XYZ file of C-alpha atoms in Angstrom:
298
model
C -33.220 -49.354 -7.857
C -33.180 -50.289 -4.167
C -34.982 -48.196 -1.550
C -33.303 -47.794 1.851
C -35.463 -46.454 4.704
C -33.518 -46.008 7.963
C -35.455 -45.306 11.156
C -32.738 -43.269 12.905
C -29.839 -40.952 12.138
C -27.368 -43.675 13.136
C -29.014 -46.133 10.736
C -28.895 -43.530 7.972
C -25.156 -42.965 8.461
C -24.541 -46.715 8.493
C -26.528 -47.129 5.274
C -24.619 -44.292 3.605
C -21.307 -45.825 4.704
C -22.329 -49.200 3.257
C -23.725 -47.673 0.063
C -21.765 -44.449 -0.662
C -23.550 -43.979 -4.005
C -26.968 -43.905 -2.330
C -28.838 -40.680 -3.115
C -30.523 -39.082 -0.078
C -34.152 -38.115 -0.530
C -36.552 -36.258 1.773
C -38.715 -33.792 -0.183
C -37.632 -35.245 -3.521
C -38.304 -32.000 -5.365
C -35.019 -32.227 -7.305
C -34.184 -35.938 -7.220
C -37.562 -37.212 -8.405
C -37.642 -34.773 -11.314
C -34.276 -36.092 -12.500
C -35.426 -39.698 -12.097
C -38.760 -39.099 -13.825
C -36.995 -37.547 -16.820
C -34.445 -40.365 -16.802
C -31.589 -37.929 -16.219
C -30.490 -39.944 -13.216
C -30.826 -43.593 -12.264
C -29.210 -44.182 -8.859
C -28.637 -47.705 -7.610
C -29.969 -46.785 -4.175
C -32.334 -44.153 -2.806
C -31.866 -43.281 0.865
C -35.189 -42.102 2.307
C -34.629 -39.785 5.310
C -38.266 -38.985 6.088
C -38.453 -41.177 9.201
C -35.640 -39.243 10.934
C -37.451 -36.677 13.041
C -34.483 -34.505 14.004
C -33.945 -33.511 10.370
C -37.351 -31.798 10.439
C -36.647 -29.758 13.581
C -35.088 -26.371 14.278
C -33.749 -24.582 17.315
C -33.298 -20.843 17.855
C -30.247 -20.011 19.959
C -28.770 -16.738 21.148
C -26.663 -16.184 18.014
C -27.654 -18.886 15.505
C -30.565 -20.892 14.221
C -29.948 -24.628 13.979
C -32.058 -25.667 10.997
C -32.567 -29.376 10.318
C -31.718 -30.439 6.783
C -35.303 -31.431 5.964
C -37.172 -28.431 7.431
C -39.398 -27.305 4.533
C -39.443 -23.752 3.233
C -43.012 -23.266 4.419
C -41.887 -23.687 8.035
C -39.073 -21.170 7.538
C -41.487 -18.652 6.033
C -44.105 -19.145 8.749
C -41.928 -19.493 11.857
C -38.435 -18.124 11.187
C -39.027 -15.002 9.110
C -37.850 -12.778 11.976
C -34.629 -14.681 12.687
C -33.897 -15.534 9.037
C -35.604 -12.847 6.923
C -33.385 -13.269 3.867
C -33.951 -17.014 3.743
C -37.687 -16.548 4.274
C -37.809 -14.115 1.347
C -35.905 -16.602 -0.809
C -38.287 -19.337 0.302
C -41.240 -17.361 -1.050
C -39.740 -17.664 -4.558
C -39.250 -21.445 -4.424
C -41.632 -23.253 -6.748
C -45.298 -23.667 -5.867
C -46.855 -24.029 -2.398
C -46.625 -27.793 -2.835
C -42.891 -27.558 -3.529
C -42.371 -25.210 -0.580
C -44.152 -27.736 1.653
C -41.592 -30.418 0.717
C -38.413 -28.684 -0.456
C -35.695 -27.879 2.074
C -32.392 -26.078 2.483
C -30.633 -29.409 2.973
C -31.920 -30.658 -0.354
C -30.939 -27.395 -2.044
C -27.414 -27.692 -0.652
C -27.158 -31.333 -1.652
C -28.091 -30.515 -5.235
C -25.575 -27.631 -5.180
C -27.106 -25.990 -8.225
C -25.659 -22.548 -9.042
C -29.293 -21.411 -9.241
C -30.391 -22.761 -5.844
C -32.716 -20.159 -4.363
C -31.528 -20.563 -0.765
C -27.831 -20.162 -1.536
C -27.542 -16.335 -1.810
C -29.402 -15.957 1.499
C -27.190 -18.537 3.220
C -24.047 -16.835 1.913
C -25.127 -13.353 2.959
C -26.393 -14.380 6.404
C -23.309 -16.417 7.326
C -23.800 -20.170 7.586
C -22.055 -23.372 8.566
C -23.171 -26.732 7.183
C -23.035 -29.591 9.684
C -22.319 -32.896 7.968
C -21.743 -36.325 9.446
C -20.690 -39.876 8.681
C -19.876 -42.931 10.755
C -16.403 -41.363 11.023
C -17.692 -38.300 12.857
C -19.092 -34.787 12.412
C -17.581 -31.728 10.754
C -18.684 -28.155 10.051
C -18.167 -26.673 6.582
C -18.344 -22.869 6.149
C -20.866 -22.022 3.462
C -18.148 -20.217 1.484
C -16.272 -23.519 1.127
C -19.275 -25.772 0.529
C -19.773 -25.250 -3.217
C -16.918 -26.735 -5.238
C -18.251 -26.691 -8.810
C -21.360 -26.915 -10.960
C -23.701 -29.158 -8.931
C -20.758 -30.269 -6.791
C -20.219 -29.772 -3.090
C -17.705 -30.563 -0.373
C -19.488 -33.671 0.930
C -17.511 -36.906 1.084
C -19.248 -39.975 -0.423
C -20.208 -41.340 3.012
C -21.466 -38.039 4.458
C -24.964 -36.662 4.928
C -26.109 -33.106 5.713
C -27.542 -33.026 9.225
C -28.380 -29.336 9.619
C -27.213 -25.807 8.945
C -26.237 -23.225 11.545
C -27.315 -19.793 10.300
C -26.472 -16.535 12.025
C -29.601 -14.826 13.339
C -30.342 -11.521 11.652
C -28.875 -8.566 13.540
C -30.025 -6.166 10.826
C -32.111 -5.998 7.644
C -31.743 -8.617 4.913
C -33.061 -8.792 1.370
C -33.303 -11.266 -1.497
C -34.033 -10.535 -5.131
C -34.511 -12.949 -8.014
C -34.902 -12.412 -11.751
C -37.055 -14.905 -13.606
C -39.978 -15.021 -15.991
C -42.200 -14.878 -12.899
C -41.635 -14.608 -9.151
C -41.750 -18.333 -8.412
C -41.931 -21.732 -10.115
C -38.940 -20.893 -12.304
C -35.201 -21.384 -12.144
C -33.546 -18.063 -11.420
C -31.921 -16.232 -14.301
C -29.881 -14.691 -11.494
C -30.414 -13.861 -7.837
C -28.878 -11.631 -5.189
C -28.928 -11.674 -1.423
C -27.640 -9.052 1.009
C -27.483 -8.895 4.795
C -26.491 -5.982 7.011
C -24.634 -7.023 10.152
C -24.669 -3.917 12.388
C -23.154 -5.879 15.279
C -19.923 -6.318 13.295
C -20.403 -3.245 11.053
C -20.211 -5.428 7.948
C -22.273 -6.262 4.883
C -22.351 -9.717 3.269
C -23.707 -10.712 -0.118
C -24.635 -13.794 -2.111
C -25.073 -14.230 -5.850
C -26.893 -17.108 -7.541
C -27.049 -18.342 -11.130
C -24.321 -15.991 -12.348
C -21.209 -18.165 -11.925
C -20.356 -21.895 -11.848
C -21.145 -21.828 -8.115
C -23.042 -19.486 -5.812
C -20.562 -16.766 -4.819
C -20.118 -13.737 -2.601
C -19.261 -10.378 -4.134
C -16.217 -9.961 -1.911
C -14.739 -6.909 -3.631
C -18.119 -5.190 -3.395
C -18.364 -6.111 0.282
C -14.862 -4.831 1.031
C -15.526 -1.557 -0.771
C -18.859 -0.980 0.950
C -17.584 -1.959 4.400
C -14.745 0.548 4.052
C -17.031 3.283 2.680
C -19.561 2.856 5.480
C -16.848 2.870 8.135
C -14.885 5.802 6.721
C -18.029 7.884 6.247
C -19.466 7.128 9.672
C -22.645 5.770 8.095
C -23.321 3.130 10.737
C -23.247 5.686 13.531
C -25.069 8.510 11.765
C -27.572 6.449 9.769
C -27.298 8.952 6.928
C -28.286 8.080 3.371
C -25.760 6.165 1.295
C -24.602 8.382 -1.557
C -25.491 7.400 -5.139
C -21.810 7.130 -6.075
C -21.188 4.573 -3.310
C -24.268 2.592 -4.343
C -23.198 2.590 -8.003
C -19.674 1.458 -7.171
C -21.047 -1.314 -4.983
C -23.346 -2.438 -7.796
C -20.558 -2.386 -10.397
C -18.280 -4.448 -8.147
C -21.090 -6.925 -7.481
C -21.551 -7.384 -11.226
C -17.801 -7.868 -11.536
C -17.992 -10.852 -9.181
C -20.102 -12.710 -11.727
C -18.781 -15.250 -14.201
C -21.992 -16.090 -16.063
C -22.762 -17.979 -19.260
C -25.196 -17.521 -22.115
C -28.044 -20.043 -21.962
C -31.732 -20.351 -22.791
C -32.701 -18.332 -19.696
C -30.477 -15.317 -20.327
C -27.216 -13.966 -21.660
C -24.085 -13.377 -19.648
C -24.351 -9.655 -20.370
C -27.908 -9.523 -19.084
C -27.021 -11.439 -15.930
C -24.226 -8.994 -15.053
C -26.561 -6.066 -15.645
C -29.339 -7.637 -13.575
C -26.999 -8.391 -10.670
C -25.852 -4.758 -10.657
C -29.467 -3.548 -10.566
C -30.414 -5.999 -7.810
C -27.334 -5.095 -5.768
C -28.131 -1.389 -5.912
C -31.814 -1.880 -5.130
C -31.385 -4.343 -2.272
C -28.698 -2.152 -0.727
C -31.159 0.738 -0.797
C -33.959 -1.338 0.723
C -31.844 -2.753 3.526
C -30.198 0.578 4.343
C -33.562 2.343 4.443
C -34.781 -0.336 6.863
C -31.658 0.109 8.992
C -32.137 3.896 9.110
C -35.805 3.438 9.998
C -34.926 1.079 12.845
C -32.392 3.607 14.161
C -35.001 6.389 14.117
C -37.464 4.164 15.956
C -34.888 3.262 18.588
C -33.899 6.911 18.973
C -37.527 7.932 19.422
C -38.085 5.216 21.995
C -35.009 6.321 23.918
C -36.110 9.954 23.852
C -39.583 8.977 25.038
């Protein structure tokens, strides 16, 4: 196994073009486990740790530009206001040591259906910036996952960063496992309210061959909130609307039976998480409206 260690982004792209089978490594929290258990034996490892820009982030007016190698700890500590759903998901990733090394870029590269960051990225709205010596392109998060542990990257491409929409409203993340962290999710659910566009987005993990959005549930809820004037009034979402949303979210799943849980259980758990996270985010939205109204009156 050869070890490639470029000193710049340009050198990294050149190395990837010359050795398309080279496996990128930064935190190594997934790759090294596979190598140590002899589940993977790549010909080349491409170490990206010397490339500073991959460890940087930038907060813009509408989006956060998050370098591919920014560890979860930095997201939790510094970006929990702009990216609350992703910060919540980050809290459930492994141990503190794993959170200090693991990154969204690595999670996307592995493309596991159970990747903890994926539901939050789907619900927030994200574009993945990838590059090669041929140029740069932006892949919508909805189109990034193409199969079990497969993504839309070409063999000569590397993930440079992700562009995530800043939170305009409350976001939540929920994960079912034998404990809160240090386990692969049995299933996970992310939700983000987007009051600026009067829409709700979702993300489901570990309940289908790829991370998915519950689009039928989103469409139903978006119509119900608009037709009922919920965004303007801030009134409580009715139990019937919440139940229908949860049932449609479960219907978006295409799970399997495995050692971590049955398909039936995963559908049930997604429905419960969808209903609960909707309640939490809507309560937070209503509370923010009351606070704003009080401030205006004062």
